[in-house]
Amino acid sequence: MDVLTTLLFFAYAPALAILWYFYHKDRYEPEPKRYVVTTFLLGATLSVGIAYILESILTIGGMIKPLLPTTAFYVALVAGLVEEPAKALAVRFPYRAGQMDGIMDGIVYGVAAGLGFAATENFLYGLGWGVAVTITRAFLTPFAHATWTAIIGVGYGLKAEGKLYSLSSFYALAILLHFTWDYFAFLSATVPAYNIMLIFLLLVNLSILRYFLILGEEEDKRRFWYYLVRRGWR
């Protein structure tokens, strides 16, 4: 394979494989494929584009100087504050279309948006820093971005059910996890020992994702059996 094909494969194939897994975890009431694919594409294009423009202004400068010195803390904070709302724009598409009605829906669409963003980000990193960077990131960042956006997706799923009024705590948790991940990722570039923290944070992210997945499956099971019982009464 040539370089471009290799980049495309390692950027998008892992993300699509993870998306396939989570899509099939929604067994009782699968979401329309076209909405899931569109959410993935919005995360891969619209969300990345918005984040790139804002982060360029806030961290690189150009006509507008960065607000603060571009330390690891500041750049990581900007990444969390910019990228999570940008990815949430993709999640709002199925939410506004009336396709969300619970936790599992929020997970599927949140994961789709996060994976789309991670795939394009990994592709762009590969264009700038080489194929090896994309391959390394392919086994880390898709799970991380999927978790952070799934948290926001769960918030939208609960809001669609009428169980939640404010999404602020879900946004805050996603931003905090994103900031912490990026902060230690930047530090590990000069102090490899910090990679231990990245492994720990990856396990934390996966645990959170697994927890929400269990909640979503339990909620869907209750709905499924309730539906069967109601049909039995008719």
Coordinates of C-alpha atoms in Angstrom, one line a residue:
M1 CA 0.0 0.0 0.0
D2 CA 1.1 3.6 -0.6
V3 CA 1.4 6.1 2.2
L4 CA -2.0 7.7 1.7
T5 CA -3.8 4.4 1.6
T6 CA -1.9 3.2 4.7
L7 CA -2.9 6.4 6.5
L8 CA -6.6 6.1 5.5
F9 CA -6.7 2.4 6.6
F10 CA -5.1 2.9 10.0
A11 CA -7.0 6.1 10.7
Y12 CA -10.5 4.9 9.7
A13 CA -10.5 1.0 9.9
P14 CA -10.1 0.8 13.7
A15 CA -12.7 3.5 14.2
L16 CA -15.2 1.8 12.0
A17 CA -14.6 -1.6 13.6
I18 CA -15.3 -0.1 17.1
L19 CA -18.4 1.6 15.7
W20 CA -19.6 -1.8 14.3
Y21 CA -19.2 -3.3 17.7
F22 CA -21.2 -0.7 19.6
Y23 CA -23.9 -0.5 16.9
H24 CA -24.6 -4.2 17.3
K25 CA -24.7 -3.8 21.1
D26 CA -28.0 -2.0 20.5
R27 CA -29.9 -5.3 20.0
Y28 CA -33.4 -4.4 21.0
E29 CA -34.1 -1.3 18.9
P30 CA -31.1 -0.6 16.5
E31 CA -30.8 2.9 15.3
P32 CA -31.2 3.6 11.5
K33 CA -27.9 3.1 9.8
R34 CA -28.1 6.3 7.9
Y35 CA -28.3 8.4 11.0
V36 CA -25.4 6.5 12.6
V37 CA -23.2 6.9 9.5
T38 CA -24.2 10.6 9.1
T39 CA -23.3 11.3 12.7
F40 CA -19.9 9.6 12.2
L41 CA -19.3 11.7 9.1
L42 CA -20.3 14.9 10.9
G43 CA -17.8 14.1 13.6
A44 CA -15.2 13.4 11.0
T45 CA -15.8 16.7 9.0
L46 CA -17.9 19.4 10.7
S47 CA -16.6 18.8 14.2
V48 CA -12.9 18.5 13.1
G49 CA -13.2 21.6 11.0
I50 CA -14.7 23.7 13.8
A51 CA -12.1 22.4 16.3
Y52 CA -9.2 23.0 14.0
I53 CA -10.2 26.7 13.3
L54 CA -10.8 27.5 17.0
E55 CA -7.7 25.7 18.3
S56 CA -5.6 27.4 15.6
I57 CA -6.7 30.8 16.8
L58 CA -6.4 30.0 20.5
T59 CA -3.1 28.1 20.5
I60 CA -1.1 28.9 17.4
G61 CA -2.0 32.5 17.0
G62 CA -1.7 34.1 13.6
M63 CA -3.6 37.4 13.5
I64 CA -4.9 36.7 17.0
K65 CA -2.3 36.0 19.7
P66 CA -3.0 33.0 22.1
L67 CA -4.8 34.1 25.3
L68 CA -2.2 32.5 27.5
P69 CA 1.3 31.0 27.0
T70 CA 1.0 27.7 25.1
T71 CA 2.0 25.4 27.9
A72 CA 0.9 21.7 28.1
F73 CA -1.8 22.7 30.6
Y74 CA -3.2 25.5 28.4
V75 CA -3.2 23.5 25.2
A76 CA -4.8 20.5 26.9
L77 CA -7.5 22.8 28.4
V78 CA -8.2 24.4 25.0
A79 CA -8.5 20.9 23.4
G80 CA -11.1 19.8 26.0
L81 CA -13.1 23.0 25.9
V82 CA -13.2 23.2 22.1
E83 CA -13.3 19.6 20.9
E84 CA -16.1 18.3 23.1
P85 CA -18.7 20.9 22.2
A86 CA -17.5 20.6 18.6
K87 CA -18.2 16.8 18.6
A88 CA -21.5 17.4 20.4
L89 CA -22.7 19.3 17.4
A90 CA -22.7 15.9 15.5
V91 CA -24.6 14.3 18.4
R92 CA -27.2 17.0 18.2
F93 CA -28.1 15.9 14.7
P94 CA -29.9 12.6 15.7
Y95 CA -31.1 14.3 18.8
R96 CA -32.9 17.1 16.9
A97 CA -34.1 14.5 14.4
G98 CA -36.0 12.7 17.2
Q99 CA -33.8 9.6 16.9
M100 CA -32.8 9.4 20.6
D101 CA -35.0 7.9 23.3
G102 CA -32.6 6.6 25.9
I103 CA -29.1 5.8 27.1
M104 CA -28.2 3.2 24.5
D105 CA -29.1 5.6 21.7
G106 CA -26.9 8.3 23.3
I107 CA -24.0 5.8 23.5
V108 CA -24.3 4.7 19.8
Y109 CA -24.5 8.3 18.5
G110 CA -21.9 9.6 20.9
V111 CA -19.5 6.9 20.0
A112 CA -20.1 7.5 16.3
A113 CA -19.4 11.2 16.6
G114 CA -16.3 10.6 18.7
L115 CA -14.9 7.9 16.4
G116 CA -15.4 10.0 13.3
F117 CA -13.5 12.9 15.0
A118 CA -10.7 10.6 16.2
A119 CA -10.3 9.0 12.7
T120 CA -9.9 12.2 10.9
E121 CA -7.7 13.6 13.6
N122 CA -5.4 10.5 13.3
F123 CA -5.3 10.9 9.6
L124 CA -4.3 14.5 9.8
Y125 CA -1.6 13.7 12.4
G126 CA -0.3 11.1 10.0
L127 CA 0.0 13.6 7.2
G128 CA 2.0 15.9 9.4
W129 CA 4.1 13.5 11.5
G130 CA 4.2 10.2 9.6
V131 CA 2.4 6.9 9.4
A132 CA 3.9 5.6 12.6
V133 CA 2.1 8.3 14.6
T134 CA -1.3 7.3 13.0
I135 CA -0.7 3.6 13.8
T136 CA 0.2 4.4 17.4
R137 CA -2.8 6.6 17.9
A138 CA -5.1 4.2 16.2
F139 CA -5.0 1.9 19.2
L140 CA -5.6 4.7 21.8
T141 CA -7.5 7.8 20.8
P142 CA -10.5 6.2 19.2
F143 CA -11.5 4.6 22.5
A144 CA -10.8 7.9 24.3
H145 CA -12.8 10.1 22.0
A146 CA -15.6 7.6 21.8
T147 CA -15.9 7.6 25.6
W148 CA -15.9 11.4 26.0
T149 CA -18.5 11.9 23.3
A150 CA -20.6 9.0 24.5
I151 CA -20.8 10.7 27.9
I152 CA -22.4 13.7 26.3
G153 CA -24.5 11.4 24.1
V154 CA -25.9 9.7 27.2
G155 CA -26.8 13.1 28.5
Y156 CA -28.8 13.8 25.4
G157 CA -30.4 10.4 25.6
L158 CA -31.6 11.1 29.1
K159 CA -32.8 14.5 28.2
A160 CA -34.8 13.0 25.3
E161 CA -36.5 10.8 27.8
G162 CA -37.3 13.7 30.0
K163 CA -35.1 12.4 32.8
L164 CA -32.6 15.3 32.6
Y165 CA -32.8 19.0 32.4
S166 CA -29.2 20.2 32.2
L167 CA -26.4 18.7 30.3
S168 CA -23.7 20.7 32.1
S169 CA -22.4 17.8 34.3
F170 CA -22.1 15.5 31.2
Y171 CA -20.2 18.2 29.3
A172 CA -18.0 18.9 32.3
L173 CA -17.1 15.3 32.8
A174 CA -16.2 14.8 29.1
I175 CA -14.1 18.0 29.1
L176 CA -12.3 17.0 32.3
L177 CA -11.4 13.6 31.0
H178 CA -10.3 15.0 27.7
F179 CA -8.2 17.7 29.4
T180 CA -6.5 15.2 31.7
W181 CA -5.7 12.8 28.9
D182 CA -4.2 15.4 26.7
Y183 CA -2.2 17.0 29.5
F184 CA -0.4 13.7 30.3
A185 CA -0.1 12.9 26.6
F186 CA 1.8 16.2 26.2
L187 CA 4.0 15.5 29.2
S188 CA 4.8 12.0 28.0
A189 CA 6.4 13.4 24.9
T190 CA 9.3 14.6 27.0
V191 CA 8.9 12.2 30.1
P192 CA 8.0 8.7 28.8
A193 CA 7.1 7.6 32.4
Y194 CA 3.9 9.6 32.0
N195 CA 2.7 6.9 29.6
I196 CA 1.7 4.9 32.7
M197 CA -0.9 7.6 33.4
L198 CA -2.2 7.3 29.8
I199 CA -2.7 3.6 30.3
F200 CA -4.5 4.2 33.6
L201 CA -6.7 6.9 32.0
L202 CA -7.5 4.6 29.1
L203 CA -8.7 2.0 31.6
V204 CA -10.8 4.6 33.4
N205 CA -12.3 5.7 30.1
L206 CA -13.2 2.2 29.1
S207 CA -14.7 1.5 32.6
I208 CA -16.9 4.6 32.2
L209 CA -18.0 3.5 28.8
R210 CA -18.7 -0.1 30.0
Y211 CA -20.7 1.3 32.9
F212 CA -23.0 3.3 30.6
L213 CA -23.2 0.4 28.2
I214 CA -24.5 -1.8 31.0
L215 CA -27.1 0.9 32.0
G216 CA -28.2 1.2 28.4
E217 CA -28.6 -2.6 28.0
E218 CA -30.6 -2.8 31.2
E219 CA -32.9 0.0 30.2
D220 CA -33.5 -1.5 26.7
K221 CA -34.3 -4.9 28.3
R222 CA -36.9 -3.3 30.6
R223 CA -38.5 -1.6 27.7
F224 CA -38.5 -4.8 25.6
W225 CA -40.2 -6.9 28.3
Y226 CA -42.6 -4.1 29.1
Y227 CA -43.6 -4.0 25.4
L228 CA -44.1 -7.8 25.4
V229 CA -46.2 -7.7 28.5
R230 CA -48.4 -4.9 27.0
R231 CA -48.9 -6.8 23.9
G232 CA -49.9 -9.9 25.9
W233 CA -52.6 -7.9 27.6
R234 CA -54.2 -6.9 24.4

